[in-house]
Amino acid sequence: MTIGLIREGKIPADNRVALTPTQCKWIKKRHPNVDVVVQHSPDRCFSDAEYKRAGIELVDDISHCDILLGIKEVPLKNLVPNKTYLFFSHTKKKQPHNQKLLQAILEKNITLIDYECLEHEDGQRIIGFGFFAGIVGAHNGMMAYGNRTGAYNLGRVHQHKTFRKLMHTYFGLQIPNVKIAVTGSGRVAQGISEIMNLMQIREVEKEEFLDREFSYPVYVHLKGSDLYCHKDDGSYNRMDFHHNPTTYKSLFPAYTRATDILMNGVYWDKNIPRLFEKEDVHHPDFRIQVIADVTDDTNGSVPINLGDQSIADPVYGVDKQTFEKTAPYVPGSIDVMAVGNLPNELPRDASRYFGEQLLKFVLPAVLRGNDPVIKHATIVKDGELTSEFSYLEDYAKGL
């Protein structure tokens, strides 16, 4: 088997990698029957020279490879027919901007295994950049609040090459008596909580958060049962919620009157209740000034997410009356941080973390062949939608 690490082609360029030079070297040493080659790229966070020093062959043509590993969506012109790809396709929710990508994958007889669909038996995702998305998103949210209020100043994450160096910038940081709501239970929320703790923002219980003001900065961590309840009896059952989300309602509106900063890390699709509705923003007690929408679904769990910003310009304002996009940090607006490739601000750390999960959980499943984990994550097999993803048929046909 030959594994090819492809050059990222999406614009703006993403410089994360699926495998670091050291991880590629480990594969070749541990699995002598597996070869790894790397397509030349000027943009990776690990240079061609670093792969070469690790003894990895660099190539321009990857058409001889059996499996092709990338990160972001592959441009249509770069898709190699009849190959097996692993990357984040962002098609499982019928995202309109990637409809043509799925169509091209079908037309070119490609097998697509989507990282987002790789799951453990309990439904938890196996692999992803969520932890570092949470790290960067939380930093940017706190940066935006500092810029808005003038209470403190935080620089940009990408000014620091490593997470370790970023942590040093928090020593002595004076955060005012702010109240922060962190939502979600996955890796994104874990990353957000890590930053809260590094900034010495104290976690409190939800009852305290709702009822009290504090003389120090605090955050509350809200998970599924804290955020949603059944419309009829007020109960929460995780499995039932995921199978029947339309029978549930959001409990978060109560927190909009007690929260200064919302750090959102919940998974969302069109049937899941939004955290709040646009009309809630008009309530005189709506307190939120800054939203870091780390999971970043346009008009999703955060209804005033008006779309992606770039790493270079991550924050915009939303007018509280008209809901139109404004410049950030202006009176009468809420500042929203919404960036789709947040981990790219710490690409080397994020890539190492991603590659470790890939080596531990995914590569063995690939090598075993016909593994249920891989089968479950295969959206397209040899140019045909798999049965699990047959609901994408209309989407694939352009309907």
GROMACS .gro file of C-alpha atoms in nm:
model
  399
    1MET     CA    1   0.000   0.000   0.000
    2THR     CA    2   0.120   0.349  -0.084
    3ILE     CA    3  -0.017   0.644   0.110
    4GLY     CA    4   0.014   0.989  -0.044
    5LEU     CA    5   0.004   1.313   0.152
    6ILE     CA    6  -0.156   1.555  -0.093
    7ARG     CA    7  -0.088   1.924  -0.143
    8GLU     CA    8  -0.372   2.139  -0.005
    9GLY     CA    9  -0.535   2.322  -0.293
   10LYS     CA   10  -0.820   2.512  -0.133
   11ILE     CA   11  -0.790   2.891  -0.127
   12PRO     CA   12  -0.710   3.051   0.112
   13ALA     CA   13  -0.433   2.799   0.164
   14ASP     CA   14  -0.447   2.570   0.465
   15ASN     CA   15  -0.108   2.472   0.599
   16ARG     CA   16  -0.209   2.187   0.831
   17VAL     CA   17  -0.110   1.829   0.746
   18ALA     CA   18  -0.259   1.487   0.817
   19LEU     CA   19   0.082   1.342   0.911
   20THR     CA   20   0.398   1.513   1.033
   21PRO     CA   21   0.743   1.406   0.904
   22THR     CA   22   0.808   1.209   1.225
   23GLN     CA   23   0.472   1.032   1.193
   24CYS     CA   24   0.541   0.939   0.829
   25LYS     CA   25   0.878   0.797   0.936
   26TRP     CA   26   0.707   0.598   1.213
   27ILE     CA   27   0.465   0.439   0.962
   28LYS     CA   28   0.746   0.326   0.733
   29LYS     CA   29   0.940   0.179   1.025
   30ARG     CA   30   0.641   0.010   1.190
   31HIS     CA   31   0.472  -0.107   0.868
   32PRO     CA   32   0.736  -0.209   0.612
   33ASN     CA   33   0.468  -0.298   0.357
   34VAL     CA   34   0.331   0.057   0.364
   35ASP     CA   35   0.508   0.332   0.172
   36VAL     CA   36   0.444   0.701   0.234
   37VAL     CA   37   0.511   0.976  -0.020
   38VAL     CA   38   0.450   1.349   0.010
   39GLN     CA   39   0.342   1.581  -0.268
   40HIS     CA   40   0.557   1.893  -0.293
   41SER     CA   41   0.398   2.197  -0.128
   42PRO     CA   42   0.522   2.550  -0.048
   43ASP     CA   43   0.247   2.609   0.209
   44ARG     CA   44   0.268   2.330   0.468
   45CYS     CA   45   0.358   2.409   0.828
   46PHE     CA   46   0.615   2.130   0.793
   47SER     CA   47   0.844   2.206   0.499
   48ASP     CA   48   0.942   1.974   0.215
   49ALA     CA   49   1.293   1.979   0.363
   50GLU     CA   50   1.164   1.844   0.696
   51TYR     CA   51   0.998   1.549   0.520
   52LYS     CA   52   1.312   1.487   0.317
   53ARG     CA   53   1.526   1.483   0.633
   54ALA     CA   54   1.285   1.222   0.776
   55GLY     CA   55   1.356   1.001   0.475
   56ILE     CA   56   1.019   1.057   0.306
   57GLU     CA   57   1.006   1.070  -0.075
   58LEU     CA   58   0.873   1.395  -0.222
   59VAL     CA   59   0.681   1.378  -0.550
   60ASP     CA   60   0.470   1.595  -0.779
   61ASP     CA   61   0.257   1.312  -0.920
   62ILE     CA   62   0.060   1.116  -0.662
   63SER     CA   63  -0.149   0.915  -0.910
   64HIS     CA   64   0.033   0.591  -0.820
   65CYS     CA   65  -0.083   0.608  -0.457
   66ASP     CA   66  -0.358   0.383  -0.322
   67ILE     CA   67  -0.480   0.619  -0.047
   68LEU     CA   68  -0.462   0.998  -0.054
   69LEU     CA   69  -0.471   1.198   0.269
   70GLY     CA   70  -0.564   1.566   0.283
   71ILE     CA   71  -0.727   1.809   0.521
   72LYS     CA   72  -0.968   2.050   0.353
   73GLU     CA   73  -1.189   1.998   0.048
   74VAL     CA   74  -0.997   1.901  -0.266
   75PRO     CA   75  -1.049   2.134  -0.566
   76LEU     CA   76  -1.237   1.955  -0.843
   77LYS     CA   77  -0.951   1.989  -1.092
   78ASN     CA   78  -0.714   1.815  -0.847
   79LEU     CA   79  -0.926   1.503  -0.789
   80VAL     CA   80  -0.757   1.189  -0.922
   81PRO     CA   81  -1.009   0.936  -1.060
   82ASN     CA   82  -1.045   0.589  -0.909
   83LYS     CA   83  -0.862   0.673  -0.585
   84THR     CA   84  -0.950   0.649  -0.216
   85TYR     CA   85  -0.944   0.985  -0.041
   86LEU     CA   86  -0.959   1.083   0.325
   87PHE     CA   87  -1.035   1.450   0.397
   88PHE     CA   88  -1.302   1.676   0.545
   89SER     CA   89  -1.552   1.701   0.258
   90HIS     CA   90  -1.818   1.902   0.446
   91THR     CA   91  -2.096   1.735   0.246
   92LYS     CA   92  -2.283   1.526   0.507
   93LYS     CA   93  -2.511   1.820   0.595
   94LYS     CA   94  -2.577   1.891   0.224
   95GLN     CA   95  -2.365   2.205   0.236
   96PRO     CA   96  -2.453   2.395  -0.084
   97HIS     CA   97  -2.098   2.516  -0.151
   98ASN     CA   98  -1.969   2.156  -0.173
   99GLN     CA   99  -2.243   2.005  -0.387
  100LYS     CA  100  -2.026   2.012  -0.698
  101LEU     CA  101  -1.745   1.842  -0.504
  102LEU     CA  102  -1.964   1.544  -0.420
  103GLN     CA  103  -2.087   1.528  -0.779
  104ALA     CA  104  -1.728   1.522  -0.908
  105ILE     CA  105  -1.632   1.248  -0.660
  106LEU     CA  106  -1.917   1.034  -0.791
  107GLU     CA  107  -1.834   1.106  -1.154
  108LYS     CA  108  -1.465   1.019  -1.107
  109ASN     CA  109  -1.536   0.682  -0.945
  110ILE     CA  110  -1.366   0.792  -0.622
  111THR     CA  111  -1.401   0.641  -0.274
  112LEU     CA  112  -1.447   0.913  -0.012
  113ILE     CA  113  -1.385   0.842   0.357
  114ASP     CA  114  -1.473   1.153   0.555
  115TYR     CA  115  -1.278   1.223   0.874
  116GLU     CA  116  -1.588   1.385   1.024
  117CYS     CA  117  -1.777   1.054   1.000
  118LEU     CA  118  -1.515   0.838   1.172
  119GLU     CA  119  -1.674   0.743   1.505
  120HIS     CA  120  -1.619   0.518   1.804
  121GLU     CA  121  -1.892   0.268   1.895
  122ASP     CA  122  -2.057   0.521   2.129
  123GLY     CA  123  -2.087   0.778   1.850
  124GLN     CA  124  -1.800   1.000   1.964
  125ARG     CA  125  -1.585   1.130   1.681
  126ILE     CA  126  -1.248   0.960   1.649
  127ILE     CA  127  -1.048   1.229   1.480
  128GLY     CA  128  -1.056   1.603   1.430
  129PHE     CA  129  -0.901   1.938   1.505
  130GLY     CA  130  -1.172   2.036   1.752
  131PHE     CA  131  -0.946   2.075   2.054
  132PHE     CA  132  -0.727   2.331   1.880
  133ALA     CA  133  -1.030   2.498   1.725
  134GLY     CA  134  -1.149   2.545   2.083
  135ILE     CA  135  -0.809   2.678   2.193
  136VAL     CA  136  -0.788   2.936   1.915
  137GLY     CA  137  -1.159   3.023   1.921
  138ALA     CA  138  -1.158   3.088   2.296
  139HIS     CA  139  -0.848   3.305   2.267
  140ASN     CA  140  -1.004   3.503   1.983
  141GLY     CA  141  -1.329   3.545   2.176
  142MET     CA  142  -1.140   3.681   2.477
  143MET     CA  143  -0.934   3.900   2.245
  144ALA     CA  144  -1.254   4.043   2.095
  145TYR     CA  145  -1.397   4.123   2.439
  146GLY     CA  146  -1.075   4.300   2.535
  147ASN     CA  147  -1.082   4.500   2.212
  148ARG     CA  148  -1.449   4.588   2.260
  149THR     CA  149  -1.420   4.701   2.622
  150GLY     CA  150  -1.061   4.825   2.629
  151ALA     CA  151  -1.015   4.631   2.954
  152TYR     CA  152  -0.706   4.439   2.838
  153ASN     CA  153  -0.513   4.358   2.522
  154LEU     CA  154  -0.454   4.014   2.371
  155GLY     CA  155  -0.245   3.964   2.058
  156ARG     CA  156  -0.310   3.715   1.781
  157VAL     CA  157  -0.256   3.341   1.822
  158HIS     CA  158  -0.056   3.307   1.500
  159GLN     CA  159   0.209   3.542   1.637
  160HIS     CA  160   0.320   3.247   1.850
  161LYS     CA  161   0.456   2.938   1.680
  162THR     CA  162   0.348   2.691   1.948
  163PHE     CA  163   0.073   2.647   2.206
  164ARG     CA  164   0.340   2.645   2.477
  165LYS     CA  165   0.454   2.993   2.376
  166LEU     CA  166   0.094   3.112   2.356
  167MET     CA  167   0.033   3.002   2.715
  168HIS     CA  168   0.306   3.234   2.839
  169THR     CA  169   0.108   3.535   2.717
  170TYR     CA  170  -0.163   3.462   2.976
  171PHE     CA  171   0.063   3.504   3.279
  172GLY     CA  172  -0.038   3.820   3.463
  173LEU     CA  173  -0.336   3.885   3.233
  174GLN     CA  174  -0.600   4.084   3.422
  175ILE     CA  175  -0.948   3.973   3.312
  176PRO     CA  176  -1.238   4.183   3.449
  177ASN     CA  177  -1.542   4.035   3.626
  178VAL     CA  178  -1.681   3.883   3.309
  179LYS     CA  179  -1.930   3.596   3.286
  180ILE     CA  180  -1.872   3.340   3.011
  181ALA     CA  181  -2.095   3.056   2.890
  182VAL     CA  182  -1.917   2.760   2.729
  183THR     CA  183  -2.143   2.519   2.537
  184GLY     CA  184  -2.077   2.167   2.414
  185SER     CA  185  -1.927   1.842   2.538
  186GLY     CA  186  -1.674   1.745   2.269
  187ARG     CA  187  -1.317   1.836   2.183
  188VAL     CA  188  -1.409   2.195   2.095
  189ALA     CA  189  -1.549   2.256   2.443
  190GLN     CA  190  -1.245   2.086   2.595
  191GLY     CA  191  -1.019   2.331   2.412
  192ILE     CA  192  -1.229   2.628   2.522
  193SER     CA  193  -1.222   2.510   2.885
  194GLU     CA  194  -0.844   2.473   2.863
  195ILE     CA  195  -0.811   2.842   2.778
  196MET     CA  196  -1.057   2.941   3.051
  197ASN     CA  197  -0.844   2.756   3.305
  198LEU     CA  198  -0.515   2.892   3.171
  199MET     CA  199  -0.655   3.245   3.202
  200GLN     CA  200  -0.757   3.158   3.561
  201ILE     CA  201  -1.125   3.210   3.490
  202ARG     CA  202  -1.310   3.014   3.757
  203GLU     CA  203  -1.576   2.754   3.670
  204VAL     CA  204  -1.905   2.786   3.860
  205GLU     CA  205  -2.228   2.588   3.874
  206LYS     CA  206  -2.513   2.691   3.647
  207GLU     CA  207  -2.741   2.796   3.936
  208GLU     CA  208  -2.472   3.033   4.067
  209PHE     CA  209  -2.405   3.164   3.719
  210LEU     CA  210  -2.770   3.252   3.664
  211ASP     CA  211  -2.835   3.404   4.005
  212ARG     CA  212  -2.514   3.581   4.106
  213GLU     CA  213  -2.265   3.846   4.003
  214PHE     CA  214  -1.902   3.782   4.095
  215SER     CA  215  -1.597   3.985   4.191
  216TYR     CA  216  -1.380   3.775   3.958
  217PRO     CA  217  -1.417   3.628   3.606
  218VAL     CA  218  -1.621   3.306   3.582
  219TYR     CA  219  -1.747   3.057   3.327
  220VAL     CA  220  -2.017   2.792   3.322
  221HIS     CA  221  -1.986   2.478   3.109
  222LEU     CA  222  -2.324   2.382   2.961
  223LYS     CA  223  -2.366   2.035   2.809
  224GLY     CA  224  -2.663   1.861   2.647
  225SER     CA  225  -2.890   1.827   2.951
  226ASP     CA  226  -2.814   2.188   3.049
  227LEU     CA  227  -2.902   2.321   2.704
  228TYR     CA  228  -3.206   2.125   2.588
  229CYS     CA  229  -3.519   1.965   2.732
  230HIS     CA  230  -3.819   1.780   2.590
  231LYS     CA  231  -4.104   2.012   2.499
  232ASP     CA  232  -4.363   1.797   2.676
  233ASP     CA  233  -4.211   1.682   3.005
  234GLY     CA  234  -3.887   1.880   3.042
  235SER     CA  235  -3.671   1.565   3.040
  236TYR     CA  236  -3.349   1.504   2.850
  237ASN     CA  237  -3.231   1.176   2.701
  238ARG     CA  238  -2.917   1.194   2.490
  239MET     CA  239  -3.009   0.918   2.245
  240ASP     CA  240  -3.364   1.044   2.206
  241PHE     CA  241  -3.241   1.398   2.155
  242HIS     CA  242  -3.010   1.291   1.872
  243HIS     CA  243  -3.284   1.086   1.706
  244ASN     CA  244  -3.573   1.329   1.765
  245PRO     CA  245  -3.424   1.678   1.809
  246THR     CA  246  -3.737   1.857   1.690
  247THR     CA  247  -3.922   1.740   2.003
  248TYR     CA  248  -3.679   1.938   2.220
  249LYS     CA  249  -3.640   2.308   2.297
  250SER     CA  250  -3.343   2.518   2.402
  251LEU     CA  251  -3.288   2.620   2.763
  252PHE     CA  252  -3.018   2.871   2.674
  253PRO     CA  253  -3.237   3.186   2.649
  254ALA     CA  254  -3.223   3.210   3.031
  255TYR     CA  255  -2.843   3.243   3.003
  256THR     CA  256  -2.859   3.530   2.754
  257ARG     CA  257  -2.951   3.755   3.048
  258ALA     CA  258  -2.651   3.644   3.256
  259THR     CA  259  -2.374   3.605   2.996
  260ASP     CA  260  -2.122   3.857   2.862
  261ILE     CA  261  -1.936   3.617   2.629
  262LEU     CA  262  -2.072   3.306   2.460
  263MET     CA  263  -1.816   3.042   2.358
  264ASN     CA  264  -2.014   2.804   2.139
  265GLY     CA  265  -1.893   2.449   2.086
  266VAL     CA  266  -2.216   2.253   2.022
  267TYR     CA  267  -2.274   2.033   1.719
  268TRP     CA  268  -2.564   2.158   1.510
  269ASP     CA  269  -2.775   2.054   1.214
  270LYS     CA  270  -3.097   2.198   1.077
  271ASN     CA  271  -3.328   1.996   1.308
  272ILE     CA  272  -3.152   2.084   1.634
  273PRO     CA  273  -3.296   2.384   1.824
  274ARG     CA  274  -3.088   2.699   1.804
  275LEU     CA  275  -2.942   2.824   2.131
  276PHE     CA  276  -3.157   3.136   2.097
  277GLU     CA  277  -3.356   3.309   1.825
  278LYS     CA  278  -3.289   3.645   1.662
  279GLU     CA  279  -3.589   3.795   1.838
  280ASP     CA  280  -3.423   3.725   2.175
  281VAL     CA  281  -3.153   3.980   2.089
  282HIS     CA  282  -3.417   4.255   2.100
  283HIS     CA  283  -3.501   4.175   2.462
  284PRO     CA  284  -3.376   4.458   2.687
  285ASP     CA  285  -3.208   4.204   2.919
  286PHE     CA  286  -3.008   4.034   2.641
  287ARG     CA  287  -2.657   4.077   2.778
  288ILE     CA  288  -2.419   3.897   2.541
  289GLN     CA  289  -2.162   4.130   2.387
  290VAL     CA  290  -1.925   3.883   2.219
  291ILE     CA  291  -1.989   3.541   2.060
  292ALA     CA  292  -1.705   3.307   1.965
  293ASP     CA  293  -1.894   3.060   1.742
  294VAL     CA  294  -1.621   2.799   1.727
  295THR     CA  295  -1.828   2.529   1.556
  296ASP     CA  296  -1.923   2.800   1.306
  297ASP     CA  297  -2.251   2.711   1.134
  298THR     CA  298  -2.390   3.002   0.935
  299ASN     CA  299  -2.740   3.079   1.071
  300GLY     CA  300  -2.700   2.771   1.288
  301SER     CA  301  -2.700   2.727   1.665
  302VAL     CA  302  -2.604   3.094   1.678
  303PRO     CA  303  -2.868   3.256   1.454
  304ILE     CA  304  -2.668   3.578   1.409
  305ASN     CA  305  -2.370   3.396   1.260
  306LEU     CA  306  -2.369   3.569   0.921
  307GLY     CA  307  -2.088   3.362   0.772
  308ASP     CA  308  -1.716   3.297   0.782
  309GLN     CA  309  -1.442   3.547   0.839
  310SER     CA  310  -1.074   3.483   0.768
  311ILE     CA  311  -0.792   3.422   1.014
  312ALA     CA  312  -0.657   3.764   0.919
  313ASP     CA  313  -0.989   3.933   1.005
  314PRO     CA  314  -1.180   3.701   1.241
  315VAL     CA  315  -1.437   3.932   1.401
  316TYR     CA  316  -1.734   4.127   1.269
  317GLY     CA  317  -2.024   4.308   1.430
  318VAL     CA  318  -2.395   4.234   1.399
  319ASP     CA  319  -2.635   4.524   1.447
  320LYS     CA  320  -2.875   4.435   1.729
  321GLN     CA  321  -3.173   4.597   1.556
  322THR     CA  322  -3.129   4.517   1.187
  323PHE     CA  323  -2.901   4.208   1.217
  324GLU     CA  324  -2.685   4.349   0.939
  325LYS     CA  325  -2.309   4.297   0.941
  326THR     CA  326  -2.108   4.592   1.074
  327ALA     CA  327  -1.752   4.669   1.163
  328PRO     CA  328  -1.651   4.509   1.495
  329TYR     CA  329  -1.655   4.686   1.829
  330VAL     CA  330  -1.917   4.951   1.747
  331PRO     CA  331  -2.202   5.057   1.979
  332GLY     CA  332  -2.533   4.879   1.926
  333SER     CA  333  -2.375   4.563   1.788
  334ILE     CA  334  -2.271   4.216   1.904
  335ASP     CA  335  -1.926   4.101   1.802
  336VAL     CA  336  -1.910   3.757   1.636
  337MET     CA  337  -1.593   3.554   1.584
  338ALA     CA  338  -1.661   3.292   1.314
  339VAL     CA  339  -1.370   3.130   1.128
  340GLY     CA  340  -1.382   2.791   0.956
  341ASN     CA  341  -1.014   2.698   0.990
  342LEU     CA  342  -0.922   2.818   1.338
  343PRO     CA  343  -0.661   2.544   1.405
  344ASN     CA  344  -0.458   2.688   1.119
  345GLU     CA  345  -0.334   2.952   1.365
  346LEU     CA  346  -0.146   2.675   1.552
  347PRO     CA  347  -0.085   2.441   1.258
  348ARG     CA  348   0.213   2.243   1.384
  349ASP     CA  349   0.058   2.160   1.721
  350ALA     CA  350  -0.280   2.087   1.561
  351SER     CA  351  -0.124   1.863   1.294
  352ARG     CA  352   0.072   1.659   1.550
  353TYR     CA  353  -0.244   1.608   1.753
  354PHE     CA  354  -0.446   1.508   1.445
  355GLY     CA  355  -0.178   1.270   1.320
  356GLU     CA  356  -0.155   1.096   1.657
  357GLN     CA  357  -0.526   1.011   1.641
  358LEU     CA  358  -0.489   0.903   1.278
  359LEU     CA  359  -0.207   0.663   1.365
  360LYS     CA  360  -0.378   0.526   1.674
  361PHE     CA  361  -0.732   0.469   1.549
  362VAL     CA  362  -0.761   0.514   1.172
  363LEU     CA  363  -0.451   0.366   1.010
  364PRO     CA  364  -0.498   0.024   1.180
  365ALA     CA  365  -0.860   0.016   1.060
  366VAL     CA  366  -0.750   0.103   0.705
  367LEU     CA  367  -0.484  -0.169   0.708
  368ARG     CA  368  -0.728  -0.433   0.839
  369GLY     CA  369  -0.958  -0.377   0.542
  370ASN     CA  370  -1.338  -0.395   0.551
  371ASP     CA  371  -1.333  -0.244   0.900
  372PRO     CA  372  -1.672  -0.123   1.033
  373VAL     CA  373  -1.522   0.209   1.146
  374ILE     CA  374  -1.405   0.283   0.791
  375LYS     CA  375  -1.725   0.148   0.636
  376HIS     CA  376  -1.933   0.378   0.858
  377ALA     CA  377  -1.731   0.682   0.743
  378THR     CA  378  -1.736   0.599   0.371
  379ILE     CA  379  -1.973   0.842   0.200
  380VAL     CA  380  -1.891   0.723  -0.152
  381LYS     CA  381  -1.757   0.379  -0.250
  382ASP     CA  382  -1.619   0.343  -0.605
  383GLY     CA  383  -1.834   0.629  -0.734
  384GLU     CA  384  -2.158   0.523  -0.560
  385LEU     CA  385  -2.321   0.665  -0.248
  386THR     CA  386  -2.314   0.408   0.030
  387SER     CA  387  -2.641   0.300   0.190
  388GLU     CA  388  -2.573   0.499   0.507
  389PHE     CA  389  -2.546   0.819   0.303
  390SER     CA  390  -2.821   0.747   0.051
  391TYR     CA  391  -3.006   1.051   0.192
  392LEU     CA  392  -2.757   1.261  -0.008
  393GLU     CA  393  -2.896   1.131  -0.340
  394ASP     CA  394  -3.106   1.439  -0.420
  395TYR     CA  395  -2.820   1.665  -0.312
  396ALA     CA  396  -2.582   1.473  -0.540
  397LYS     CA  397  -2.825   1.507  -0.829
  398GLY     CA  398  -2.840   1.883  -0.781
  399LEU     CA  399  -3.202   1.883  -0.666
   0.00000   0.00000   0.00000
